[in-house]
Structures are given as C-alpha cells and as structure tokens.
Short mmCIF file of C-alpha atoms in Angstrom, two decimals:
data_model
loop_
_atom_site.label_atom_id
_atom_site.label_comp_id
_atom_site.label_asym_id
_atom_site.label_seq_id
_atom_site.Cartn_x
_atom_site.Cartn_y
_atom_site.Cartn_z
CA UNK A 1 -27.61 -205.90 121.86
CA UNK A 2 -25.65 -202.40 121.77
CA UNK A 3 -27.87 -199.81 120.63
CA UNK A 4 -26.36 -197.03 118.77
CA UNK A 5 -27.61 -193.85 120.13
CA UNK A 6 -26.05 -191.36 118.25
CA UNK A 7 -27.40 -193.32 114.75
CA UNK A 8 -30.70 -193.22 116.52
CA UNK A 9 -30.56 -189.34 117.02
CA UNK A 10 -29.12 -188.69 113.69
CA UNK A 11 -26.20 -186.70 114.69
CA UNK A 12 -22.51 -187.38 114.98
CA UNK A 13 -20.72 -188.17 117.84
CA UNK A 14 -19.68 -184.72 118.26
CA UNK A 15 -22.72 -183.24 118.29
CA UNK A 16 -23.54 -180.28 120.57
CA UNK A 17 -26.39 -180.43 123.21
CA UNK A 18 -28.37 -178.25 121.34
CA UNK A 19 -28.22 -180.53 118.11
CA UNK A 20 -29.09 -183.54 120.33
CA UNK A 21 -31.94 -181.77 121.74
CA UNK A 22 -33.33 -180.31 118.38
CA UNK A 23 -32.66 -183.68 116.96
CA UNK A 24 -34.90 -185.37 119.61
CA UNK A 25 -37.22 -183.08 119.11
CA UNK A 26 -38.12 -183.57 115.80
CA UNK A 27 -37.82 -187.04 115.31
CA UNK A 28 -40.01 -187.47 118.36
CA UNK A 29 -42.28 -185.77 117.13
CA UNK A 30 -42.16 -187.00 113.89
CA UNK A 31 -42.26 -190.99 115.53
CA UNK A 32 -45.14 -189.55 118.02
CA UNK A 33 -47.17 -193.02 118.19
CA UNK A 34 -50.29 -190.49 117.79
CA UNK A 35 -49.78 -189.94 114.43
CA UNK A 36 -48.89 -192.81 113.53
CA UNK A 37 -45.25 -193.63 114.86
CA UNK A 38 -43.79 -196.48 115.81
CA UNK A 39 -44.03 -197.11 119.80
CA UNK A 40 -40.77 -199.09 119.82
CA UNK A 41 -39.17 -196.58 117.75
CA UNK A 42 -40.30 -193.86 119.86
CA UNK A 43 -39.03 -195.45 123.40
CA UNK A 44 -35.67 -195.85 121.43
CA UNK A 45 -35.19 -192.32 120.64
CA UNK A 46 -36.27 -191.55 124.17
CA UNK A 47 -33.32 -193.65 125.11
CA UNK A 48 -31.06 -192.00 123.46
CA UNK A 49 -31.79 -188.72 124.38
CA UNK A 50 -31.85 -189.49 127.89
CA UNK A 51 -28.08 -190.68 127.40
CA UNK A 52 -26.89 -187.90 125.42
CA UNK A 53 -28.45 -185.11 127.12
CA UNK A 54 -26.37 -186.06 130.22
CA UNK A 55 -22.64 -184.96 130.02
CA UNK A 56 -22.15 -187.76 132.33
CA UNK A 57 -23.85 -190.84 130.64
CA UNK A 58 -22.58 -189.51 127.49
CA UNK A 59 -19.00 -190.23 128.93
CA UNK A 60 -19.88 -193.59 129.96
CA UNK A 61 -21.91 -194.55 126.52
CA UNK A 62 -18.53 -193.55 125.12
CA UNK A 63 -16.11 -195.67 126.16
CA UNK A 64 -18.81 -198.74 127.48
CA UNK A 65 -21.61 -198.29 124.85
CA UNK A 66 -25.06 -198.88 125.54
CA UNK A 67 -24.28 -201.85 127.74
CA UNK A 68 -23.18 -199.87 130.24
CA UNK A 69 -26.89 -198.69 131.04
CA UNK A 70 -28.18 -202.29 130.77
CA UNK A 71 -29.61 -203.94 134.22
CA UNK A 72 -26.74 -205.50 136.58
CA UNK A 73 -24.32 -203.01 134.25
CA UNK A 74 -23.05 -201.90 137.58
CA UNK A 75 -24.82 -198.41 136.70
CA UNK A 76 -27.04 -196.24 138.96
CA UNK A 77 -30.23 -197.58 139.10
CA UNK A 78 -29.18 -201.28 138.08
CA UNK A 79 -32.48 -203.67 137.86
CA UNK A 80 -33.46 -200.31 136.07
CA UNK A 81 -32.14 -199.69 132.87
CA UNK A 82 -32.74 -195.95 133.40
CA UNK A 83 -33.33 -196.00 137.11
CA UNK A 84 -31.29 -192.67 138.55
CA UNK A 85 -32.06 -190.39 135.42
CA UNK A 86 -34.09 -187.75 137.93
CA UNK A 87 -35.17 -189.65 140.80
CA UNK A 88 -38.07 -191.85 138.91
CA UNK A 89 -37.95 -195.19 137.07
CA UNK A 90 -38.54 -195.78 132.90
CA UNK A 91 -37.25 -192.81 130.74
CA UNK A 92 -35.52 -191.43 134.16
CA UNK A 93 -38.63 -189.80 135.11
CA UNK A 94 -38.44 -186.27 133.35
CA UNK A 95 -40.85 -183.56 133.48
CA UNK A 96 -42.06 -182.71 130.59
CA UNK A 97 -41.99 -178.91 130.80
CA UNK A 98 -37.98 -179.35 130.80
CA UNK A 99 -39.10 -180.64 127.24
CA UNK A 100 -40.33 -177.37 125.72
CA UNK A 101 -43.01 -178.04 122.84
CA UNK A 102 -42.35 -181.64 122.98
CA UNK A 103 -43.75 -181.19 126.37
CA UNK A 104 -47.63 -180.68 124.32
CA UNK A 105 -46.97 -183.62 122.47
CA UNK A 106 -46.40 -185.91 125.38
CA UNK A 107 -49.30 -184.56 126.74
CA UNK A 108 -51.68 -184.94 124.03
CA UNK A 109 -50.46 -188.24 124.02
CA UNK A 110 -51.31 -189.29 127.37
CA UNK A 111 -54.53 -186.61 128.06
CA UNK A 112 -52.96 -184.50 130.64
CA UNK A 113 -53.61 -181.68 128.40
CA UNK A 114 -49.61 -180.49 127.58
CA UNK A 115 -47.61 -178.32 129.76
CA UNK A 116 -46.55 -174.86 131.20
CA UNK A 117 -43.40 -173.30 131.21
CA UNK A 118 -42.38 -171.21 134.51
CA UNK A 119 -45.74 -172.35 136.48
CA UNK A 120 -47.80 -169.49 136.20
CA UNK A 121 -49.89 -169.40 133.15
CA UNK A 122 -52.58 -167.06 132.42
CA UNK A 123 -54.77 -166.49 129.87
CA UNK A 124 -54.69 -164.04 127.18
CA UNK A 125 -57.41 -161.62 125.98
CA UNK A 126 -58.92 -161.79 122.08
CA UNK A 127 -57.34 -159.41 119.46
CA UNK A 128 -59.78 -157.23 117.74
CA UNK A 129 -59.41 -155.25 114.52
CA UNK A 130 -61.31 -152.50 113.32
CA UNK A 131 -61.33 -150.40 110.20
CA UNK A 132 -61.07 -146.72 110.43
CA UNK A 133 -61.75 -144.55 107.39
CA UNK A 134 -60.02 -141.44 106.53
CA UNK A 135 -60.48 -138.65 103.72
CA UNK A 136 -57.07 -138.04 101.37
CA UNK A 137 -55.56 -135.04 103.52
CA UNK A 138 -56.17 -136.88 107.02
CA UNK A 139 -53.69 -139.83 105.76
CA UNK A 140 -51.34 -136.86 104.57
CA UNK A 141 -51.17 -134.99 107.59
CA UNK A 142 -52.32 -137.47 110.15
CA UNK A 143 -55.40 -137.00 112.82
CA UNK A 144 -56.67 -138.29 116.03
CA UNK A 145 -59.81 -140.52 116.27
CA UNK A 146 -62.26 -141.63 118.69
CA UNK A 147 -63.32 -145.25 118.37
CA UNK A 148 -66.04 -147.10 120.64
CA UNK A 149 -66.06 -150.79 121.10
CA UNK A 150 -67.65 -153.03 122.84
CA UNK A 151 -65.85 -155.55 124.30
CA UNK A 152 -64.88 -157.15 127.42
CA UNK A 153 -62.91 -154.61 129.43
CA UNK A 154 -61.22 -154.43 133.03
CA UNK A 155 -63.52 -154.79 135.66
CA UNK A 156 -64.67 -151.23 136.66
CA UNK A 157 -65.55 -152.12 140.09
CA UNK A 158 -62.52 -154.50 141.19
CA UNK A 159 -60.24 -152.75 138.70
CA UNK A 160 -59.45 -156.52 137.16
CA UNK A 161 -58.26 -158.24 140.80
CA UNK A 162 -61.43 -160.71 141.06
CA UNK A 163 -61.67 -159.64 145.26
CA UNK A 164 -64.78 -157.39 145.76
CA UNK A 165 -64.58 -153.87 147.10
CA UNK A 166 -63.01 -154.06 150.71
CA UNK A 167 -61.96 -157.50 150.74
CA UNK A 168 -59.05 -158.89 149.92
CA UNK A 169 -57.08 -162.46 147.89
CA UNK A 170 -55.82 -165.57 149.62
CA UNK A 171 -53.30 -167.76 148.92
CA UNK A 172 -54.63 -170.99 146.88
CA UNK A 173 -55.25 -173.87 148.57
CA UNK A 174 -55.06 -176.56 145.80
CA UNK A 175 -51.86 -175.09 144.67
CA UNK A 176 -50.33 -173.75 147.58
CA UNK A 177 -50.24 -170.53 145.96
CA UNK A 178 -48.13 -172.09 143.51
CA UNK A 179 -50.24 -171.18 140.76
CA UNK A 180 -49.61 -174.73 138.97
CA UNK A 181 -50.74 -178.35 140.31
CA UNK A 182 -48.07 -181.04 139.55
CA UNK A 183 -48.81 -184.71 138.82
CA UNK A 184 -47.24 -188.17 137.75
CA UNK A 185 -48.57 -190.36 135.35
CA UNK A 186 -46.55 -193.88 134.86
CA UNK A 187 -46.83 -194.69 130.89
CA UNK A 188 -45.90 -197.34 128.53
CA UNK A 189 -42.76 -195.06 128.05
CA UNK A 190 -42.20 -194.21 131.63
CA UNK A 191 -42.84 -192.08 134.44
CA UNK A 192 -43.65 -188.29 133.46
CA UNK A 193 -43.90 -185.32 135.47
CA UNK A 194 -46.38 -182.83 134.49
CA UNK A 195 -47.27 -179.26 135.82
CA UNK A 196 -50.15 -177.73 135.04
CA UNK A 197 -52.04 -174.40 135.52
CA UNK A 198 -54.12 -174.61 138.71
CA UNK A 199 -57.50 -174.53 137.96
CA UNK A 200 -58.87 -173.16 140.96
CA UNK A 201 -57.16 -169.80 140.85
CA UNK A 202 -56.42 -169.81 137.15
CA UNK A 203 -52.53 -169.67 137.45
CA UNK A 204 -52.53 -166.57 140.16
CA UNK A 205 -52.01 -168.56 143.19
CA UNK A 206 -54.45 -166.30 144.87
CA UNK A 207 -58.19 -166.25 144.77
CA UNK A 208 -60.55 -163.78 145.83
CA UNK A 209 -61.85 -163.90 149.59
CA UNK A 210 -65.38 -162.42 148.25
CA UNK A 211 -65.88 -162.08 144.74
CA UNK A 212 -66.61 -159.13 143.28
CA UNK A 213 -70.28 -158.54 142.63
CA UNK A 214 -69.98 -157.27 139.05
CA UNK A 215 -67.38 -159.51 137.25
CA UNK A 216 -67.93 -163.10 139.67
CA UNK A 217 -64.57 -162.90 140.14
CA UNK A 218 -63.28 -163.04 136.69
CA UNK A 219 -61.73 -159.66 136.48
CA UNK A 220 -63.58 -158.43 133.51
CA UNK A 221 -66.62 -157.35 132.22
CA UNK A 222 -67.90 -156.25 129.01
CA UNK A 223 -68.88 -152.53 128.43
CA UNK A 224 -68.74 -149.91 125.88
CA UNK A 225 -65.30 -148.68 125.32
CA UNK A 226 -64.08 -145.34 124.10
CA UNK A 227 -60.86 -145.23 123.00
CA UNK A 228 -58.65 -142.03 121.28
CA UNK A 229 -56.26 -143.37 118.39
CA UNK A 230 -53.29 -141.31 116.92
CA UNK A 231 -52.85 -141.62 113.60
CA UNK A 232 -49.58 -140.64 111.87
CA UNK A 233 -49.24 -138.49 109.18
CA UNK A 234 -48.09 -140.63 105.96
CA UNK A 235 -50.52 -143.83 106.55
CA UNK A 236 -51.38 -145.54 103.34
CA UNK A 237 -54.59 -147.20 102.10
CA UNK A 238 -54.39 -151.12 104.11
CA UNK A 239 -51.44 -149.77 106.58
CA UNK A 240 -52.48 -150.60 110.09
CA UNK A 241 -51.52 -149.74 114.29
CA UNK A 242 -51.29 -151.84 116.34
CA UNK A 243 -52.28 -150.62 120.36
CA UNK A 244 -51.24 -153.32 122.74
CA UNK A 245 -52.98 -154.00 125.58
CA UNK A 246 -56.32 -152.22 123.67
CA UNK A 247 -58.24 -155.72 122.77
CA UNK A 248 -60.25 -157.72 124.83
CA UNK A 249 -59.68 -158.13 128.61
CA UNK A 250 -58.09 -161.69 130.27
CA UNK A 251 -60.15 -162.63 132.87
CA UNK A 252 -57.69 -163.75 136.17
CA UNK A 253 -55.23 -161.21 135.46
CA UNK A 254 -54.88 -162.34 132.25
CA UNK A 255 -52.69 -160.16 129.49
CA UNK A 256 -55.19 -158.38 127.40
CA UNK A 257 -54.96 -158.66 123.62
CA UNK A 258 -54.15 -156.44 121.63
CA UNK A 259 -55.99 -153.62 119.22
CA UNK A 260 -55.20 -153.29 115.73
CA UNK A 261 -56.62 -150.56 113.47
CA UNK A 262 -56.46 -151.07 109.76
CA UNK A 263 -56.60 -147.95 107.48
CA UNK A 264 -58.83 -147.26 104.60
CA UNK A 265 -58.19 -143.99 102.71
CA UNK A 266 -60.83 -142.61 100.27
CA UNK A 267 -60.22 -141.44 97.06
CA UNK A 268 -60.02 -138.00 96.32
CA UNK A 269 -60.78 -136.74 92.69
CA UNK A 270 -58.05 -133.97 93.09
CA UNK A 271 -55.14 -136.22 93.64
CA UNK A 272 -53.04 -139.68 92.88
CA UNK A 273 -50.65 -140.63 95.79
CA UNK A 274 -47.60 -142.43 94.84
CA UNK A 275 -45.38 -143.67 97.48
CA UNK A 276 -44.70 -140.02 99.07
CA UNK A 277 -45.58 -137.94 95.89
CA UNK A 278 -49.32 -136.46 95.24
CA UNK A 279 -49.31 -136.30 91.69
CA UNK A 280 -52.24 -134.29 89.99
CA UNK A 281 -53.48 -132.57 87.02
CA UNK A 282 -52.79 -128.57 86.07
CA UNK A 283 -55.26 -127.43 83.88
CA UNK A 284 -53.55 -124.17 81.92
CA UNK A 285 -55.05 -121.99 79.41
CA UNK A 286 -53.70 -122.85 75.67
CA UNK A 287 -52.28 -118.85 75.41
CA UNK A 288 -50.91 -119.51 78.53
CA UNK A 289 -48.70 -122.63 77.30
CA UNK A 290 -47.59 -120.57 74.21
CA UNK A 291 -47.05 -116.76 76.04
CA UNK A 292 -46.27 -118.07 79.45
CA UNK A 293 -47.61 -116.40 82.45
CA UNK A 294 -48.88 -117.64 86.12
CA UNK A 295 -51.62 -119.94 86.90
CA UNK A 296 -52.93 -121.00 90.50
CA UNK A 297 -52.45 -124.83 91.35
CA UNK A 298 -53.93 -126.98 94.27
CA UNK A 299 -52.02 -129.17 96.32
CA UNK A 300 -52.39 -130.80 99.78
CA UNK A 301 -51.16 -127.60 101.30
CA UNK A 302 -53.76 -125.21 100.11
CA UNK A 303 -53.37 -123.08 96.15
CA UNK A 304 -50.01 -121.86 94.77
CA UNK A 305 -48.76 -119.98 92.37
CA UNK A 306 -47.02 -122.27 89.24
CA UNK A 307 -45.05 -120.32 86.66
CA UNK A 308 -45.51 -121.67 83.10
CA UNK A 309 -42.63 -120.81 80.75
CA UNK A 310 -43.56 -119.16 77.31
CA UNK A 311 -43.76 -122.76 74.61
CA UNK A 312 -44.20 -125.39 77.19
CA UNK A 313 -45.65 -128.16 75.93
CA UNK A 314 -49.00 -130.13 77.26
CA UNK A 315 -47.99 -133.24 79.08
CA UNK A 316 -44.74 -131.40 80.73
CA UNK A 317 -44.39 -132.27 84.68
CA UNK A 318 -43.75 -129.66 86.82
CA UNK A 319 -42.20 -131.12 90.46
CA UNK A 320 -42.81 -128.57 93.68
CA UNK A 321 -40.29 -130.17 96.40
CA UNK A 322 -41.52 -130.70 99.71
CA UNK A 323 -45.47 -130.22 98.90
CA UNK A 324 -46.12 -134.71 98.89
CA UNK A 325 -47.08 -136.87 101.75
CA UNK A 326 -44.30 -136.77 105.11
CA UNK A 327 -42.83 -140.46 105.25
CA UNK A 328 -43.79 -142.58 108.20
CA UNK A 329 -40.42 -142.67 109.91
CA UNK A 330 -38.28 -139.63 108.73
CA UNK A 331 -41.10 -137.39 108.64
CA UNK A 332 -39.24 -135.99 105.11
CA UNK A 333 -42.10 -135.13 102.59
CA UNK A 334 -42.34 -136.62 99.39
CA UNK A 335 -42.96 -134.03 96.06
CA UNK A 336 -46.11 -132.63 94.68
CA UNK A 337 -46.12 -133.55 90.59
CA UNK A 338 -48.32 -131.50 88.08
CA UNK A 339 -48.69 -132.67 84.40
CA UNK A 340 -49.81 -129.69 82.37
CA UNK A 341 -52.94 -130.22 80.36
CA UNK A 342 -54.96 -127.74 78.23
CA UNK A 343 -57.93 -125.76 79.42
CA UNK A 344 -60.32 -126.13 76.60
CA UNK A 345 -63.62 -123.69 76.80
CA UNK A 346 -66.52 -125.99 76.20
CA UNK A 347 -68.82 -123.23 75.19
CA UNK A 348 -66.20 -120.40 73.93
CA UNK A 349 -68.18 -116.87 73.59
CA UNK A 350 -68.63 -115.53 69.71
CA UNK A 351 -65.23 -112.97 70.36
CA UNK A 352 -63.59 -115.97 71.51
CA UNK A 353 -64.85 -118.01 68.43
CA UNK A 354 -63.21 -115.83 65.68
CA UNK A 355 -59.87 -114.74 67.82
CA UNK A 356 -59.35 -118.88 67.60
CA UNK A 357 -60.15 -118.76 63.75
CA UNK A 358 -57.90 -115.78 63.21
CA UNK A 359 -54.96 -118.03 65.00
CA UNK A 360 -56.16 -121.29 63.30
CA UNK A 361 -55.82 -119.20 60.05
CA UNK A 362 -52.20 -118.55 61.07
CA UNK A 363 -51.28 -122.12 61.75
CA UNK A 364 -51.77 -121.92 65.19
#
C-alpha cells in the first residue's frame, strides 16, 4: 500500500527541509510511544522523514511513490526497505545526535541516557545568588563591595587540570581521547547510533597521570571565596549583576556557573526615588512663603541653596535639574523634586505667640 509521506509529516509537497525537519520533530515527539504514542504511528513518521530529509529519495518518492522504497523495488538496499539510508539497516541507521533534541527523546526511550552534540561534553558549575544591601546614596552613586562565599572553587593546587603538581594528562584510553564513547543499539524502530560523553575522563579525552592530592582529580575544591563586585551607580531596589564565570566550579574542566547579585536598597527617611528623580520634602518657614527669601535644602549631593519667591504657595514643586539618580546606561541624571511644605513651630516662644495673633488679627 502507498504510504503518503508528506500527509504523514503534515506539510505540503513543497515543503522546505527545515519544515520537514521541525515537522518530524514535533510530531515525534508528540507520537513518542513513552508517553503514550502509537508505536506504528511513530515508525511511520520515522519513514517519512527518512525519505524527505534526503534530496535524493525525495526525487524518487516523487515520481515512484512510496513503492519505490519497498523490498525488490529495485532500490538501494532492496530486501531492506530502508537498507542504504547511512550504512545500517531499519530507519537507515541514523545517529541520533544528527537529531538534535529529538536525539534525548530517543534516548530516554531506549535507556542510553540521550545524546551529545559535538562529542565533548562537560559539565557545568551551579549558579549562586546572593543579596547585597546598600544604603540610598550607594545605589545613587554606585560602590564597590567585597563578598565571601563559600563554594566550590578552582583547584588551588592543580589550578582546575585534575594532574597533580609535576605530572602531567594522558590521552583516554576508553575513548581514544575522543572524549565521547559511541554505541549501537538495534530497536523495534531500527538501528541507532548513539555518542555519549566518556565516562572515564568526563568528556576531556585526557585524564590525569597522578591525581592531584587535594581535589582527587576533579579539578575543584571548595574554599572560602572573596570576591570584589562593582556596582553601578543608578541600581534600583530588586535590579541584579550578573558575573559569569563567578558561581560554583565544574569539576573536569567544566564551565563554571555563573554569579548573580541581587540588590536591596534601604529606605532612607530623607528621600522618595522615582525612576531617576529623588523627590523630597522642603520644609520653609510660613514668612518665608509670603516675603520670599532663601532656605537651605538637602539632596543626594550634599545642602543647597533654594530661592522661594515672595506668595508661593505650600504644595508648589520646585525641580533642580541634574541633582536625581545617573541612569544605568547613559549615565544622564534624573532631577531632584522639592514640594514646599510649612515649617510650623511646635512650641512657638511668648514674642512669637502674639506677633502670630497680631497677623491672625489682620487676616493673615
């Protein structure tokens, strides 16, 4: 019976490789008989990627249809319906890191624990993240800290190559210095090709003559850390940094993680950020407000002098340009805002006392 591969795939006959190969993806893993797929289903859509995906076969599916690829078709590999596709019998005998992700699926399916692009795959250190608090003025104009950690950190001894001091790393025997060991597993579906990271030498195709005495040979160890950490003037409250290559060690030669430091600004009674503006609160005499005159006013920077105009009003906002927080990127600083309020004596002296009744007398 003619299959119809291109109906099995989902895509039309003009399809480009890369929508036949997306298409197989998905709907093998969707139809992976793992969770819960149909097996027959499955070894179809194998089928017709192993067509498609071949300019070639693709021709001759074309203009013969699936017949052509049918034993005693008069096809490569006849007594085989897919004997020729790579050199092994059943789905052609692909390797299953040509298959990308799909590549994990077949090997959760069979237990040879997925596969590795390129051969040579380490392992990668642990991410840490640590909180680092700063007063108002440090986020404003940015500081440098010194945190400790402890964590597990480049071998101090072997400086992270496994081989103790004076001796030196070997090829791999069980890989060849390869880094990866390749195998063949024959399955319901076929014959698949699988490379996987040596275990011997952890994907480094080398291994330590002598081991170093501190680490064993892993590369790492774990030790108390010190490390300095620049922060920029204009962090926020819950803005982080992110230092790659400051986390936790790999052992083998491993890439280390990375470090992220998450900011926590306290509060400071003085001042109210908003996006790049300090706003905050100028507290001006009431004869002050009516006569006008000079008062001093705190910002970020250090005290100024703020000139009040003769009538202004309580409530008015006065803006000083240039005196808010610098932003991250540009380095441009946001404004400094003051809303005027009245300075009320809680406990005016007796003078005081009947200056105010003499000007409450005359309406003011």
């Amino acid at each position: 019976m003619s299959k119809e591969y291109y109906s099995i795939l989902g895509v039309a006959k003009g399809a480009s490789e890369e929508d036949i190969k997306k298409a197989f993806r998905r709907l093998a893993h969707e139809h992976h008989p793992d969770k819960g797929g149909d097996p027959a289903k499955f070894k179809d859509i194998n089928e017709a990627y192993q067509v498609l995906s071949d300019a070639k076969k693709r021709q001759t599916y074309d203009q013969f249809g699936s017949a052509a690829f049918e034993p005693g078709a008069g096809q490569p590999g006849a007594g085989d319906p897919f004997g020729g596709f790579g050199g092994f019998g059943g789905f052609g005998g692909f390797q299953a890191q040509d298959l990308g992700d799909l590549g994990d699926v077949l090997g959760e399916m069979f237990g040879f624990g997925g596969t590795h692009r390129g051969g040579k795959t380490a392992s990668r250190g642990k991410d840490i993240e640590v909180d680092v608090e700063l007063a108002f003025k440090e986020a404003v104009f940015g500081v440098a800290r010194e945190i400790t950690l402890y964590k597990h950190a480049t071998c101090s001894r072997c400086q992270g190559v496994g081989a103790d001091v004076g001796s030196k790393t070997i090829p791999c025997v069980t890989c060849g210095g390869s880094g990866q060991v390749k195998s063949v597993q024959r399955t319901i579906f076929g014959t698949i090709q699988t490379a996987t990271v040596c275990e011997a030498c952890h994907g480094r195709g080398q291994k330590p003559e002598k081991e170093c005495t501190t680490c064993k040979g892993t590369g790492v160890e774990r030790r108390e850390d010190r490390l300095r950490v620049d922060i920029p003037a204009g962090i926020n409250d819950g803005e982080g940094i992110k230092m790659q290559g400051a986390g936790e060690a790999a052992m083998h030669g491993g890439r280390s993680g990375d470090l992220y430091v998450r900011i926590r600004v306290k509060k400071d009674p003085r001042f109210e950020r908003h996006d790049q503006d300090i706003h905050a609160t100028a507290h001006v005499p009431y004869s002050t407000l009516v006569l006008g005159g000079n008062v001093d006013l705190e910002t970020i920077d250090g005290v100024v002098t703020l000139q009040i105009p003769a009538g202004t009003n309580p409530g008015t906002a006065f803006t000083l340009r240039g005196k808010g927080v610098p932003h991250l990127r540009s380095g441009r600083r946001g404004d400094h805002v003051a809303l005027v309020t009245v300075e009320t004596p809680k406990h005016p002296s007796r003078e005081q006392r009947e200056h105010i009744e003499k000007l409450k007398q005359m309406g003011l």
